Coordinates of N, CA, C and O in Angstrom, one line a residue:
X291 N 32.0 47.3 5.3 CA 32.5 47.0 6.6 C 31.4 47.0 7.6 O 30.7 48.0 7.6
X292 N 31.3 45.9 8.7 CA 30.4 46.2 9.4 C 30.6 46.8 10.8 O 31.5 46.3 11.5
X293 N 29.8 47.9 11.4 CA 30.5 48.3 12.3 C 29.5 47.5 14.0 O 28.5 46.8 14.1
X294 N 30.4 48.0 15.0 CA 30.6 46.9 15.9 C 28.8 48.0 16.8 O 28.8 49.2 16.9
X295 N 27.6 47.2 17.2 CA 26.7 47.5 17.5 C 26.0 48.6 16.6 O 25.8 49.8 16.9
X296 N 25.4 48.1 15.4 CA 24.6 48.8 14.5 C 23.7 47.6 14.1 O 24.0 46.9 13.1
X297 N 22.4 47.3 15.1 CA 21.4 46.4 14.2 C 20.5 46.4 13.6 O 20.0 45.4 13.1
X298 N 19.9 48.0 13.3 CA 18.9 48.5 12.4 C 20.0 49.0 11.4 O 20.8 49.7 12.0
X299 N 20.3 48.8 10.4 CA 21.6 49.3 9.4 C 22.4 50.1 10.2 O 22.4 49.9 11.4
X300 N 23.1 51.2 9.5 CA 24.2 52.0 10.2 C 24.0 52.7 11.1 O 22.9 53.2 11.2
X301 N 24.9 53.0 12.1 CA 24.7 54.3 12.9 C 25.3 55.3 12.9 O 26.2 54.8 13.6
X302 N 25.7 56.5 12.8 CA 27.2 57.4 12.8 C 27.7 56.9 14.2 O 27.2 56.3 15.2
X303 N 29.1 57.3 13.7 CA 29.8 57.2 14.8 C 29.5 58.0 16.1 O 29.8 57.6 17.2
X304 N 28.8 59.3 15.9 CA 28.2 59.7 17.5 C 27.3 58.7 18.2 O 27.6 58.3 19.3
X305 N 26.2 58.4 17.6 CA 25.4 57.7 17.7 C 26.0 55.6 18.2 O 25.3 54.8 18.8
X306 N 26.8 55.6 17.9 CA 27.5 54.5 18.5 C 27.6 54.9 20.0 O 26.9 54.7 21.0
X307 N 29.0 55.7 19.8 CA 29.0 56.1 21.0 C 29.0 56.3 22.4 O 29.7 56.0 23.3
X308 N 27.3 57.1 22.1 CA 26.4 57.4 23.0 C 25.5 56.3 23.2 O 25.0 56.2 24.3
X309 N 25.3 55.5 22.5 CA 24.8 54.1 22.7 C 25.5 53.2 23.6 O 24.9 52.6 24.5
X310 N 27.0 52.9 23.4 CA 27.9 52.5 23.9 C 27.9 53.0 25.4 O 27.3 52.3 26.2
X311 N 28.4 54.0 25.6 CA 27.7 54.6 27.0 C 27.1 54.5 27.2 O 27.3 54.9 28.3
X312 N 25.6 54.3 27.1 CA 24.2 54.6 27.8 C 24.3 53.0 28.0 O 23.5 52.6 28.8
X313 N 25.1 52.0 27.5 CA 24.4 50.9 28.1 C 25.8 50.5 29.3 O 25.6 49.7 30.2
X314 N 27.1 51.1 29.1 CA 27.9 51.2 29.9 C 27.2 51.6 31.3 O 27.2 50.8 32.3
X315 N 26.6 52.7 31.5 CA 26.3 53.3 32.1 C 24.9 52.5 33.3 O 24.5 52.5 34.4
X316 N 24.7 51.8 32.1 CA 23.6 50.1 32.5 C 23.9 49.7 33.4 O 23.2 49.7 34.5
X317 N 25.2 49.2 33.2 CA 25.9 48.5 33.6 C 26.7 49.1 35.1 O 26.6 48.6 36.2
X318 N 27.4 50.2 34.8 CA 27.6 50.6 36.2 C 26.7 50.8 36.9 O 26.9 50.1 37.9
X319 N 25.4 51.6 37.2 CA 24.5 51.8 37.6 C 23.7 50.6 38.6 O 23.2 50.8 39.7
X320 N 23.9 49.4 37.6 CA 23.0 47.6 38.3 C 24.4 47.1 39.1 O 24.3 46.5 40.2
X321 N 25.7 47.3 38.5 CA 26.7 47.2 39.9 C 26.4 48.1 41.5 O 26.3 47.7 42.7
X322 N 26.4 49.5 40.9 CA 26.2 50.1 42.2 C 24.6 50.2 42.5 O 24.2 51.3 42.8
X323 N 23.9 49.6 42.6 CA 23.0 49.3 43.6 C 22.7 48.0 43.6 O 21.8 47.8 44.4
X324 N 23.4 46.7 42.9 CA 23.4 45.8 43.8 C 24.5 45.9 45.0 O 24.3 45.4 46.1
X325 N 25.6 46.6 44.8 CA 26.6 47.2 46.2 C 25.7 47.0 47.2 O 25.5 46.1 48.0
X326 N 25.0 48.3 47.1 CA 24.5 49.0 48.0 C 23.2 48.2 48.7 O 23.0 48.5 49.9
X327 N 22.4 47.4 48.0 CA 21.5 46.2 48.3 C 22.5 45.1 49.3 O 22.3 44.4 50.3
X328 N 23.3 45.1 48.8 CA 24.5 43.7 49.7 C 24.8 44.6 50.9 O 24.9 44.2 52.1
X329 N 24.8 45.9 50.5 CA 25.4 46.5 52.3 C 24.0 46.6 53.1 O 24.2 46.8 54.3
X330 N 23.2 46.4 52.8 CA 21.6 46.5 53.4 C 21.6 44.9 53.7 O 20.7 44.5 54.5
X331 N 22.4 44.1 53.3 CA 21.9 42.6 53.7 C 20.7 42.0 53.4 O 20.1 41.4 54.2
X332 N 20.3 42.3 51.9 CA 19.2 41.8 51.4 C 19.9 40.4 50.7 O 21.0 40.0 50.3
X333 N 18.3 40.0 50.8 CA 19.1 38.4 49.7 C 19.2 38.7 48.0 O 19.3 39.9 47.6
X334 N 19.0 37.6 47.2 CA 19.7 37.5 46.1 C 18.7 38.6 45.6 O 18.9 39.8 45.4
X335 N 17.2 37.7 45.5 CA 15.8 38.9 45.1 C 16.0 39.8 44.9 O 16.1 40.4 43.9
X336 N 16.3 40.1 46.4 CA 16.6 42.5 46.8 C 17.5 42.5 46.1 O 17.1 43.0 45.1
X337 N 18.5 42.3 46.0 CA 20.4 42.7 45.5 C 19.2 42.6 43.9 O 18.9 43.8 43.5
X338 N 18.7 41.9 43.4 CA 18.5 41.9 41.8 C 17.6 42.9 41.8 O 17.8 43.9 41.0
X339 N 16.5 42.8 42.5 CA 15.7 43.9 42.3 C 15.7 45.7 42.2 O 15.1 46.6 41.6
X340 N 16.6 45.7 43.2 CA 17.3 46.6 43.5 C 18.4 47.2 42.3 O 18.2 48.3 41.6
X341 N 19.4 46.6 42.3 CA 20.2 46.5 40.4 C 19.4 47.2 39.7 O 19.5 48.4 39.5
X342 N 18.1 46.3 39.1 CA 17.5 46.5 38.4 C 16.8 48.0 38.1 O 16.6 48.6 37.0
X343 N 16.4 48.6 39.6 CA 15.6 49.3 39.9 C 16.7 50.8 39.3 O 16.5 51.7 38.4
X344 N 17.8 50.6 40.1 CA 18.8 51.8 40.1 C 19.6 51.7 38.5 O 20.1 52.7 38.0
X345 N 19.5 50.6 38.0 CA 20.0 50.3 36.9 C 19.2 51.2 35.4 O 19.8 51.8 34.5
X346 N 17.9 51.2 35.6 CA 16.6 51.7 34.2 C 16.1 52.9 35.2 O 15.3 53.7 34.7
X347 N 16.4 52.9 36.0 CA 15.5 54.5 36.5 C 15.9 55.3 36.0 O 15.1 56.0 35.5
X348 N 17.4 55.8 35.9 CA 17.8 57.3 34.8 C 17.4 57.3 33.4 O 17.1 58.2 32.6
X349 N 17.6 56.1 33.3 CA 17.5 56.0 31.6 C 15.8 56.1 31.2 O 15.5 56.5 30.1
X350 N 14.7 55.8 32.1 CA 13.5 56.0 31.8 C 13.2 57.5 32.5 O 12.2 58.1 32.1
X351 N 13.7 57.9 33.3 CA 13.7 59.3 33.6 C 14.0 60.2 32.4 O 13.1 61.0 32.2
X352 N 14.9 60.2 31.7 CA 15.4 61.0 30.8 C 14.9 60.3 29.4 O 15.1 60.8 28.3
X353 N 14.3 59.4 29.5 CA 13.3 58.9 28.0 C 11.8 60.0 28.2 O 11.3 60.7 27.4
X354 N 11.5 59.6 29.6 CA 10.2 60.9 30.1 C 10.5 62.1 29.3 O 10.0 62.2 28.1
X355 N 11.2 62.9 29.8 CA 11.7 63.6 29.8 C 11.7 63.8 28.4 O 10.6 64.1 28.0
X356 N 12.6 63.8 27.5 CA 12.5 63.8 26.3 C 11.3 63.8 25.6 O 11.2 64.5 24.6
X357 N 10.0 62.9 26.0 CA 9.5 62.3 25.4 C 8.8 61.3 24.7 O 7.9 61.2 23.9
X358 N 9.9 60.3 25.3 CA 10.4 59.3 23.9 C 9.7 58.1 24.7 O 9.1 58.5 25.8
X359 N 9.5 56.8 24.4 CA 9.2 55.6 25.0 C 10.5 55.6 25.6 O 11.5 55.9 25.1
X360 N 10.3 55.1 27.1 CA 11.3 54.4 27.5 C 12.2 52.8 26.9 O 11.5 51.8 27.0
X361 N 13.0 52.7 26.7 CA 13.9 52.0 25.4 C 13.6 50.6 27.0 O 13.7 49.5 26.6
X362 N 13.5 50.6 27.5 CA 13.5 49.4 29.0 C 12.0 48.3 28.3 O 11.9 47.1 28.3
X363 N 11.3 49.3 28.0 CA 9.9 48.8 27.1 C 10.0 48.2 25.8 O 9.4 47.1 25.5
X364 N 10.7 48.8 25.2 CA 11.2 48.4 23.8 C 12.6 47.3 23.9 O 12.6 46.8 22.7
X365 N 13.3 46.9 24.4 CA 14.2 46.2 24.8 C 14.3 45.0 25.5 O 14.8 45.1 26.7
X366 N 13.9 43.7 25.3 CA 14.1 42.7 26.3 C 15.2 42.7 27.3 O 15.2 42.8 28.5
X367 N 16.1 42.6 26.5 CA 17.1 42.4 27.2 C 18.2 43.6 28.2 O 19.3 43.3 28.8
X368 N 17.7 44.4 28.2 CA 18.0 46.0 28.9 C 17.8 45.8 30.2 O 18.7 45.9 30.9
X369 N 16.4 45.3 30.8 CA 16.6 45.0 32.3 C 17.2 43.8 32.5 O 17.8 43.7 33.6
X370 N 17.1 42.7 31.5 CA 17.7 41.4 31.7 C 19.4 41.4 31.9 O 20.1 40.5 32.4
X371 N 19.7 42.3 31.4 CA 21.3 42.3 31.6 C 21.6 43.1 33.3 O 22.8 43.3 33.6
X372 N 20.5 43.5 34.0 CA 21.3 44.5 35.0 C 20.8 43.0 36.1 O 21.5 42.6 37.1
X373 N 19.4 42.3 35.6 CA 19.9 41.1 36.7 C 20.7 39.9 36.9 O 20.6 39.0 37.7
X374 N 21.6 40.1 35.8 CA 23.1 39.1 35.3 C 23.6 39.6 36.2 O 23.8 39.1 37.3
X375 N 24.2 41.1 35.7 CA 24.8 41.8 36.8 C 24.7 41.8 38.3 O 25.7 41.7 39.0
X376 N 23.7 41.9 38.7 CA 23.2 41.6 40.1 C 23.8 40.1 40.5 O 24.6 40.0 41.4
X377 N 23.2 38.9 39.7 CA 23.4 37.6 40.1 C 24.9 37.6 39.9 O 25.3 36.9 40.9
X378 N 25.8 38.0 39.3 CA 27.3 37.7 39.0 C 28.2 38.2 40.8 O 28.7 37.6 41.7
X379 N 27.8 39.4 40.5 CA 27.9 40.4 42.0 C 27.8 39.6 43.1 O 28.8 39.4 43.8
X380 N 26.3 38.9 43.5 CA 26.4 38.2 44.4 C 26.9 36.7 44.7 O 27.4 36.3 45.7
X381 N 26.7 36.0 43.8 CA 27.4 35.0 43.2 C 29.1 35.1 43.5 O 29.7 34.2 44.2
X382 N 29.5 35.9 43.0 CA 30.9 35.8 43.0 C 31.9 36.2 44.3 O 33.0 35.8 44.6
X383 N 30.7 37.5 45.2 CA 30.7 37.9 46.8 C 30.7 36.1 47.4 O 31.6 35.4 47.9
X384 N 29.5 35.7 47.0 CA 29.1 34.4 48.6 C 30.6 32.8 47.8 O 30.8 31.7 48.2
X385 N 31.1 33.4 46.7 CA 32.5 32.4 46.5 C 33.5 33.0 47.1 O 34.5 32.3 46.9
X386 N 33.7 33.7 47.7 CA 35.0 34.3 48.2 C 35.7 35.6 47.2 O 36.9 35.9 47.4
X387 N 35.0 36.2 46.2 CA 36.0 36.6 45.3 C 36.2 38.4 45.6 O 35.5 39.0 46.3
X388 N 36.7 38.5 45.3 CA 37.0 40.3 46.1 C 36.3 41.1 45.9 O 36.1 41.2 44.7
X389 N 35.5 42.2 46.6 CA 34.9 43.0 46.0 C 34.8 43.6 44.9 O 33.8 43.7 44.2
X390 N 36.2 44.0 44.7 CA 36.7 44.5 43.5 C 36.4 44.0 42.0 O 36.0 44.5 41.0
X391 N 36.9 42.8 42.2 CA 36.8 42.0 41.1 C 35.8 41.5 40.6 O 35.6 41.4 39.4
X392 N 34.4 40.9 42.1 CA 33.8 40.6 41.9 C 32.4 41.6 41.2 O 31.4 41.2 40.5
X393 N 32.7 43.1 41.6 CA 32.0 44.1 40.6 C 32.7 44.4 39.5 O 31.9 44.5 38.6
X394 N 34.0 44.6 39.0 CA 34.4 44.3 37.1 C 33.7 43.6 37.0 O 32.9 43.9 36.1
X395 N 33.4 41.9 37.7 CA 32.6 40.8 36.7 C 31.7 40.9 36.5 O 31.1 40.2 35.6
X396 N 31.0 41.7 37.1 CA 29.2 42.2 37.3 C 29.0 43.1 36.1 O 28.2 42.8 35.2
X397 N 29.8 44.3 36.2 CA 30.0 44.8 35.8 C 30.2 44.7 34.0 O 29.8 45.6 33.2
X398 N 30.7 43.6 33.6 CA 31.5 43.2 32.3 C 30.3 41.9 32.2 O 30.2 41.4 31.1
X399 N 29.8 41.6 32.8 CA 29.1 40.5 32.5 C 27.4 41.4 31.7 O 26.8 41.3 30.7
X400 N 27.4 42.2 32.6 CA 26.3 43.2 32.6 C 26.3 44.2 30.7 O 25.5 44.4 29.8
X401 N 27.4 44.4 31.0 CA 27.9 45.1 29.4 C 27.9 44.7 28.6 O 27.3 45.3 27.7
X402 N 28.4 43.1 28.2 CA 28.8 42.4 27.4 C 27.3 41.7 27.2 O 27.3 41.2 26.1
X403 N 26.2 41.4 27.9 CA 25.3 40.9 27.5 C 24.6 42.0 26.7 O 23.8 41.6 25.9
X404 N 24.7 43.2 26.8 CA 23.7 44.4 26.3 C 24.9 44.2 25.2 O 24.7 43.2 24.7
X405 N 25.7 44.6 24.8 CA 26.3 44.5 23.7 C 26.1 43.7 22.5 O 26.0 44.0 21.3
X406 N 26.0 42.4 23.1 CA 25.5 41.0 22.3 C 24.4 41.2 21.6 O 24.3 41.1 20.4
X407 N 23.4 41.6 22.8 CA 22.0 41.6 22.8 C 22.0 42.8 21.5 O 21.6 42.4 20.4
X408 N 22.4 44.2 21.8 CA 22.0 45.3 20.7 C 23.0 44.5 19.2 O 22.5 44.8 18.1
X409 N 23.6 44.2 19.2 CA 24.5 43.7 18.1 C 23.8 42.6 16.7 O 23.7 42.6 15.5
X410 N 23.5 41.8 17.7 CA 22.8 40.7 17.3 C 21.6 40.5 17.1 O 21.1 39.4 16.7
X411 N 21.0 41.6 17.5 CA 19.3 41.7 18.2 C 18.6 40.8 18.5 O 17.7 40.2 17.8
X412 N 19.1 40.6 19.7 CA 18.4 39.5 20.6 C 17.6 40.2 21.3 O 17.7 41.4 21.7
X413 N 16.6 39.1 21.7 CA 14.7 39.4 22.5 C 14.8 38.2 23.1 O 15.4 37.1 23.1
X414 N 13.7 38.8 24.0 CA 13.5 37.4 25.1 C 12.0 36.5 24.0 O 11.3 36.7 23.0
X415 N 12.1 35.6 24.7 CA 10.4 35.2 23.9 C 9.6 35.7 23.8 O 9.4 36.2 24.9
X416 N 8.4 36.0 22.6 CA 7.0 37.0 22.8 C 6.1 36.1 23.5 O 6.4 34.9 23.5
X417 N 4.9 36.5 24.3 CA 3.7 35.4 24.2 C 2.8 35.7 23.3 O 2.7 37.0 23.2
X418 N 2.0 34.8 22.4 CA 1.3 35.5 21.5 C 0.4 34.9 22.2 O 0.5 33.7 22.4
X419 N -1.1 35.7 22.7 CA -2.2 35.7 22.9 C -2.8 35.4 21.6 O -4.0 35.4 21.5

């Protein structure tokens, strides 16, 4: 049986998890600070950069921390999903769509690409020098 986000063979079920969350957590994190970039009245840039920034700063704080490589390094698509998030956010603000709603889609767009991405193991392109 295959289970749902294991792409190096198995994982225990803690180890799911906490995986599951830590990219949830992605995900909330590139919603609330593109928020908070839109209440500053930056453009699309800021609002993504910004996402981005507040999105991998805990998670490479606490890779420090540990130790470990920061997984933002090892991961293409880890920051690439918090500036989905960002663009969905603003995107779906300058259509008219509700705050509310328009961060679940950020929010769910943001998740569901890191999910894909760990499941399937997807990378962005290498350059080979």
């Amino acid at each position: 049986m295959r289970h749902a986000i294991a792409p190096a063979g198995r994982k225990s079920r803690v180890e799911r998890i906490v995986l599951v969350a830590d990219l949830a957590g992605t995900a909330v994190f590139a919603v609330e600070g593109a928020i908070a970039a839109m209440r500053s009245q930056l453009d699309l840039l800021g609002v993504m950069v910004i996402a981005f920034i507040v999105a991998l700063g805990g998670g490479v704080i606490r890779d420090i921390v540990l130790a470990r490589i920061p997984v933002v390094l090892q991961a293409d698509l880890y920051a690439s999903s918090a500036f989905v998030g960002a663009a969905v956010l603003v995107i779906g603000r300058r259509l008219g769509v509700s705050p509310v709603a328009a961060a679940l889609l950020a929010g769910a767009g943001c998740l569901l690409l890191r999910l894909l991405s760990v499941h399937f193991g997807w990378q962005l392109p290498k350059v080979i020098a």
